[in-house]
Short mmCIF file of N, CA and C in Angstrom, two decimals:
data_model
loop_
_atom_site.label_atom_id
_atom_site.label_comp_id
_atom_site.label_asym_id
_atom_site.label_seq_id
_atom_site.Cartn_x
_atom_site.Cartn_y
_atom_site.Cartn_z
N MET A 466 70.64 221.76 159.69
CA MET A 466 71.43 222.49 158.73
C MET A 466 71.43 223.96 159.10
N ILE A 467 72.49 224.61 158.70
CA ILE A 467 72.57 226.07 158.81
C ILE A 467 72.69 226.61 157.39
N VAL A 468 71.89 227.61 157.09
CA VAL A 468 71.99 228.28 155.79
C VAL A 468 72.30 229.74 156.03
N ALA A 469 73.36 230.20 155.42
CA ALA A 469 73.68 231.63 155.38
C ALA A 469 73.13 232.14 154.07
N PHE A 470 72.29 233.17 154.15
CA PHE A 470 71.71 233.69 152.92
C PHE A 470 71.59 235.20 152.95
N SER A 471 71.56 235.74 151.77
CA SER A 471 71.42 237.18 151.58
C SER A 471 70.42 237.40 150.45
N ILE A 472 69.44 238.24 150.71
CA ILE A 472 68.44 238.58 149.70
C ILE A 472 68.53 240.08 149.46
N SER A 473 68.53 240.48 148.22
CA SER A 473 68.54 241.91 147.92
C SER A 473 67.65 242.19 146.72
N PRO A 474 66.95 243.32 146.79
CA PRO A 474 66.12 243.70 145.65
C PRO A 474 66.99 244.18 144.51
N GLY A 475 66.53 243.95 143.30
CA GLY A 475 67.26 244.44 142.13
C GLY A 475 67.14 245.94 141.97
N VAL A 476 66.15 246.53 142.64
CA VAL A 476 65.90 247.96 142.56
C VAL A 476 65.97 248.53 143.96
N ALA A 477 66.91 249.43 144.21
CA ALA A 477 67.05 250.07 145.51
C ALA A 477 66.08 251.25 145.62
N ASP A 478 65.94 251.80 146.83
CA ASP A 478 65.08 252.97 147.01
C ASP A 478 65.78 254.22 146.47
N GLU A 479 65.15 255.36 146.66
CA GLU A 479 65.69 256.61 146.09
C GLU A 479 67.04 257.02 146.68
N HIS A 480 67.44 256.41 147.79
CA HIS A 480 68.72 256.70 148.43
C HIS A 480 69.77 255.64 148.11
N GLY A 481 69.40 254.68 147.25
CA GLY A 481 70.33 253.60 146.91
C GLY A 481 70.38 252.51 147.96
N SER A 482 69.41 252.51 148.85
CA SER A 482 69.38 251.55 149.95
C SER A 482 68.41 250.40 149.67
N ALA A 483 68.76 249.24 150.16
CA ALA A 483 67.88 248.07 150.07
C ALA A 483 67.29 247.75 151.44
N GLY A 484 67.53 248.62 152.41
CA GLY A 484 67.19 248.35 153.80
C GLY A 484 65.75 247.98 154.08
N GLU A 485 64.80 248.69 153.51
CA GLU A 485 63.39 248.38 153.79
C GLU A 485 63.01 247.01 153.28
N ALA A 486 63.41 246.68 152.09
CA ALA A 486 63.08 245.37 151.52
C ALA A 486 63.76 244.26 152.31
N VAL A 487 65.02 244.47 152.69
CA VAL A 487 65.75 243.46 153.47
C VAL A 487 65.09 243.30 154.84
N ALA A 488 64.63 244.39 155.43
CA ALA A 488 63.95 244.32 156.73
C ALA A 488 62.70 243.43 156.65
N GLU A 489 61.98 243.51 155.56
CA GLU A 489 60.81 242.66 155.39
C GLU A 489 61.21 241.18 155.32
N ALA A 490 62.32 240.90 154.67
CA ALA A 490 62.82 239.52 154.62
C ALA A 490 63.23 239.04 156.01
N VAL A 491 63.89 239.89 156.76
CA VAL A 491 64.30 239.53 158.12
C VAL A 491 63.07 239.34 159.01
N ARG A 492 62.02 240.11 158.79
CA ARG A 492 60.78 239.93 159.55
C ARG A 492 60.24 238.50 159.35
N VAL A 493 60.28 238.01 158.12
CA VAL A 493 59.84 236.64 157.83
C VAL A 493 60.67 235.64 158.63
N VAL A 494 61.98 235.86 158.67
CA VAL A 494 62.87 234.97 159.42
C VAL A 494 62.52 235.00 160.90
N ARG A 495 62.36 236.18 161.45
CA ARG A 495 62.04 236.31 162.88
C ARG A 495 60.73 235.63 163.23
N GLU A 496 59.74 235.81 162.38
CA GLU A 496 58.42 235.23 162.63
C GLU A 496 58.41 233.72 162.46
N SER A 497 59.44 233.16 161.82
CA SER A 497 59.48 231.71 161.60
C SER A 497 59.66 230.92 162.90
N GLY A 498 60.28 231.53 163.89
CA GLY A 498 60.56 230.84 165.13
C GLY A 498 61.81 229.99 165.09
N LEU A 499 62.48 229.91 163.95
CA LEU A 499 63.71 229.14 163.84
C LEU A 499 64.88 229.95 164.41
N PRO A 500 65.90 229.27 164.92
CA PRO A 500 67.10 229.98 165.38
C PRO A 500 67.76 230.71 164.21
N TYR A 501 68.16 231.95 164.45
CA TYR A 501 68.78 232.74 163.39
C TYR A 501 69.68 233.80 164.02
N GLU A 502 70.52 234.36 163.19
CA GLU A 502 71.27 235.57 163.54
C GLU A 502 71.47 236.35 162.26
N THR A 503 71.38 237.65 162.39
CA THR A 503 71.53 238.54 161.23
C THR A 503 72.74 239.41 161.47
N ASN A 504 73.57 239.56 160.43
CA ASN A 504 74.71 240.47 160.52
C ASN A 504 74.65 241.44 159.35
N ALA A 505 75.68 242.19 159.12
CA ALA A 505 75.67 243.22 158.09
C ALA A 505 75.54 242.67 156.67
N MET A 506 75.89 241.42 156.46
CA MET A 506 75.91 240.87 155.11
C MET A 506 74.97 239.70 154.88
N PHE A 507 74.70 238.89 155.92
CA PHE A 507 73.92 237.67 155.77
C PHE A 507 73.00 237.45 156.96
N THR A 508 72.06 236.56 156.78
CA THR A 508 71.28 236.00 157.87
C THR A 508 71.59 234.51 157.90
N ASN A 509 71.92 233.99 159.08
CA ASN A 509 72.16 232.57 159.28
C ASN A 509 70.90 231.99 159.91
N LEU A 510 70.41 230.92 159.33
CA LEU A 510 69.16 230.31 159.76
C LEU A 510 69.39 228.82 159.98
N GLU A 511 68.91 228.29 161.12
CA GLU A 511 69.15 226.89 161.44
C GLU A 511 67.83 226.13 161.56
N GLY A 512 67.80 224.93 160.98
CA GLY A 512 66.62 224.08 161.09
C GLY A 512 66.72 222.93 160.11
N GLU A 513 65.61 222.25 159.93
CA GLU A 513 65.54 221.16 158.96
C GLU A 513 65.41 221.73 157.55
N TRP A 514 65.85 220.94 156.58
CA TRP A 514 65.89 221.37 155.18
C TRP A 514 64.59 222.05 154.74
N ASP A 515 63.46 221.35 154.87
CA ASP A 515 62.19 221.86 154.35
C ASP A 515 61.76 223.14 155.05
N GLU A 516 61.96 223.23 156.37
CA GLU A 516 61.52 224.42 157.07
C GLU A 516 62.41 225.62 156.76
N VAL A 517 63.71 225.41 156.65
CA VAL A 517 64.63 226.50 156.32
C VAL A 517 64.35 227.02 154.90
N MET A 518 64.20 226.10 153.96
CA MET A 518 63.96 226.53 152.58
C MET A 518 62.60 227.21 152.42
N ALA A 519 61.61 226.80 153.21
CA ALA A 519 60.30 227.46 153.16
C ALA A 519 60.40 228.90 153.65
N VAL A 520 61.20 229.14 154.68
CA VAL A 520 61.40 230.50 155.19
C VAL A 520 62.12 231.35 154.15
N ILE A 521 63.15 230.80 153.54
CA ILE A 521 63.89 231.55 152.52
C ILE A 521 62.99 231.86 151.33
N LYS A 522 62.19 230.91 150.92
CA LYS A 522 61.26 231.15 149.81
C LYS A 522 60.30 232.28 150.15
N ARG A 523 59.75 232.27 151.36
CA ARG A 523 58.81 233.33 151.77
C ARG A 523 59.53 234.68 151.83
N ALA A 524 60.76 234.70 152.30
CA ALA A 524 61.54 235.94 152.36
C ALA A 524 61.77 236.50 150.95
N VAL A 525 62.06 235.62 150.00
CA VAL A 525 62.22 236.06 148.61
C VAL A 525 60.90 236.62 148.09
N GLU A 526 59.80 236.00 148.44
CA GLU A 526 58.50 236.48 147.98
C GLU A 526 58.19 237.88 148.48
N VAL A 527 58.51 238.18 149.75
CA VAL A 527 58.21 239.53 150.26
C VAL A 527 59.11 240.58 149.62
N VAL A 528 60.34 240.21 149.30
CA VAL A 528 61.21 241.16 148.59
C VAL A 528 60.73 241.31 147.15
N SER A 529 60.27 240.23 146.55
CA SER A 529 59.74 240.28 145.17
C SER A 529 58.54 241.20 145.06
N ALA A 530 57.80 241.36 146.14
CA ALA A 530 56.65 242.27 146.13
C ALA A 530 57.09 243.72 146.02
N ARG A 531 58.35 244.01 146.33
CA ARG A 531 58.89 245.37 146.28
C ARG A 531 59.77 245.63 145.07
N SER A 532 60.21 244.56 144.41
CA SER A 532 61.16 244.70 143.32
C SER A 532 60.91 243.62 142.27
N PRO A 533 60.98 244.00 141.00
CA PRO A 533 60.75 243.00 139.95
C PRO A 533 61.91 242.02 139.77
N ARG A 534 63.01 242.30 140.46
CA ARG A 534 64.18 241.43 140.38
C ARG A 534 64.76 241.28 141.77
N VAL A 535 65.17 240.03 142.11
CA VAL A 535 65.69 239.75 143.45
C VAL A 535 66.97 238.93 143.32
N GLY A 536 67.98 239.29 144.10
CA GLY A 536 69.20 238.51 144.17
C GLY A 536 69.19 237.66 145.43
N LEU A 537 69.62 236.41 145.31
CA LEU A 537 69.68 235.50 146.45
C LEU A 537 71.01 234.77 146.44
N VAL A 538 71.71 234.82 147.57
CA VAL A 538 72.97 234.09 147.75
C VAL A 538 72.74 233.12 148.91
N LEU A 539 73.11 231.85 148.71
CA LEU A 539 72.94 230.81 149.73
C LEU A 539 74.24 230.04 149.95
N LYS A 540 74.50 229.75 151.20
CA LYS A 540 75.57 228.80 151.54
C LYS A 540 75.02 227.92 152.65
N ALA A 541 75.13 226.61 152.49
CA ALA A 541 74.53 225.70 153.46
C ALA A 541 75.56 224.77 154.07
N ASP A 542 75.41 224.53 155.36
CA ASP A 542 76.19 223.53 156.09
C ASP A 542 75.19 222.44 156.47
N ILE A 543 75.22 221.34 155.75
CA ILE A 543 74.25 220.27 155.93
C ILE A 543 74.92 219.18 156.77
N ARG A 544 74.47 219.06 158.02
CA ARG A 544 75.08 218.12 158.96
C ARG A 544 73.98 217.47 159.79
N PRO A 545 73.37 216.40 159.26
CA PRO A 545 72.26 215.75 159.96
C PRO A 545 72.63 215.32 161.37
N GLY A 546 71.66 215.48 162.27
CA GLY A 546 71.85 215.04 163.65
C GLY A 546 72.44 216.09 164.57
N TYR A 547 72.73 217.26 164.07
CA TYR A 547 73.31 218.33 164.89
C TYR A 547 72.34 219.49 164.97
N GLU A 548 72.15 220.00 166.18
CA GLU A 548 71.33 221.18 166.42
C GLU A 548 72.14 222.16 167.26
N GLY A 549 71.67 223.39 167.32
CA GLY A 549 72.34 224.39 168.15
C GLY A 549 73.71 224.78 167.64
N GLN A 550 73.96 224.59 166.37
CA GLN A 550 75.28 224.84 165.82
C GLN A 550 75.58 226.32 165.57
N LEU A 551 74.55 227.16 165.56
CA LEU A 551 74.83 228.60 165.40
C LEU A 551 75.76 229.08 166.51
N GLN A 552 75.54 228.62 167.74
CA GLN A 552 76.39 229.00 168.85
C GLN A 552 77.56 228.02 169.02
N ALA A 553 77.31 226.74 168.84
CA ALA A 553 78.34 225.72 169.11
C ALA A 553 79.57 225.90 168.21
N LYS A 554 79.35 226.24 166.96
CA LYS A 554 80.50 226.42 166.05
C LYS A 554 81.40 227.56 166.52
N VAL A 555 80.79 228.65 166.97
CA VAL A 555 81.55 229.79 167.46
C VAL A 555 82.25 229.44 168.76
N GLN A 556 81.57 228.70 169.64
CA GLN A 556 82.19 228.28 170.90
C GLN A 556 83.43 227.44 170.66
N ARG A 557 83.36 226.55 169.67
CA ARG A 557 84.53 225.71 169.38
C ARG A 557 85.72 226.56 168.92
N ILE A 558 85.47 227.54 168.12
CA ILE A 558 86.55 228.44 167.67
C ILE A 558 87.13 229.18 168.86
N ASP A 559 86.26 229.70 169.74
CA ASP A 559 86.74 230.40 170.94
C ASP A 559 87.60 229.48 171.81
N GLU A 560 87.19 228.21 171.93
CA GLU A 560 87.98 227.27 172.73
C GLU A 560 89.36 227.05 172.12
N TYR A 561 89.44 226.96 170.80
CA TYR A 561 90.76 226.82 170.15
C TYR A 561 91.61 228.06 170.40
N LEU A 562 90.99 229.22 170.32
CA LEU A 562 91.74 230.46 170.52
C LEU A 562 92.20 230.64 171.97
N ASP A 563 91.38 230.18 172.90
CA ASP A 563 91.70 230.32 174.33
C ASP A 563 92.66 229.22 174.82
N GLY A 564 92.72 228.12 174.06
CA GLY A 564 93.46 226.95 174.50
C GLY A 564 94.88 226.96 174.16
#
């Protein structure tokens, strides 16, 4: 499965930024060893259901340590038997565009 998720603290820093708290969540993702990519709005994480959800739960916990309120947005592509889809999905789109 691939899960696109975004975590944000309910309380920003003195500059209105959530960057430090989000960085701690991304650190959890990086340390998980699962395939991922982070962009300006979401982090995409690929793996089995239990391992992906455990990483997201831990990421929420580290943001919760900085803020009494946390926002979480999730979108999941659940497709058993498929791996490496973070790159494969984009490659298929490129092939359609090039073809």
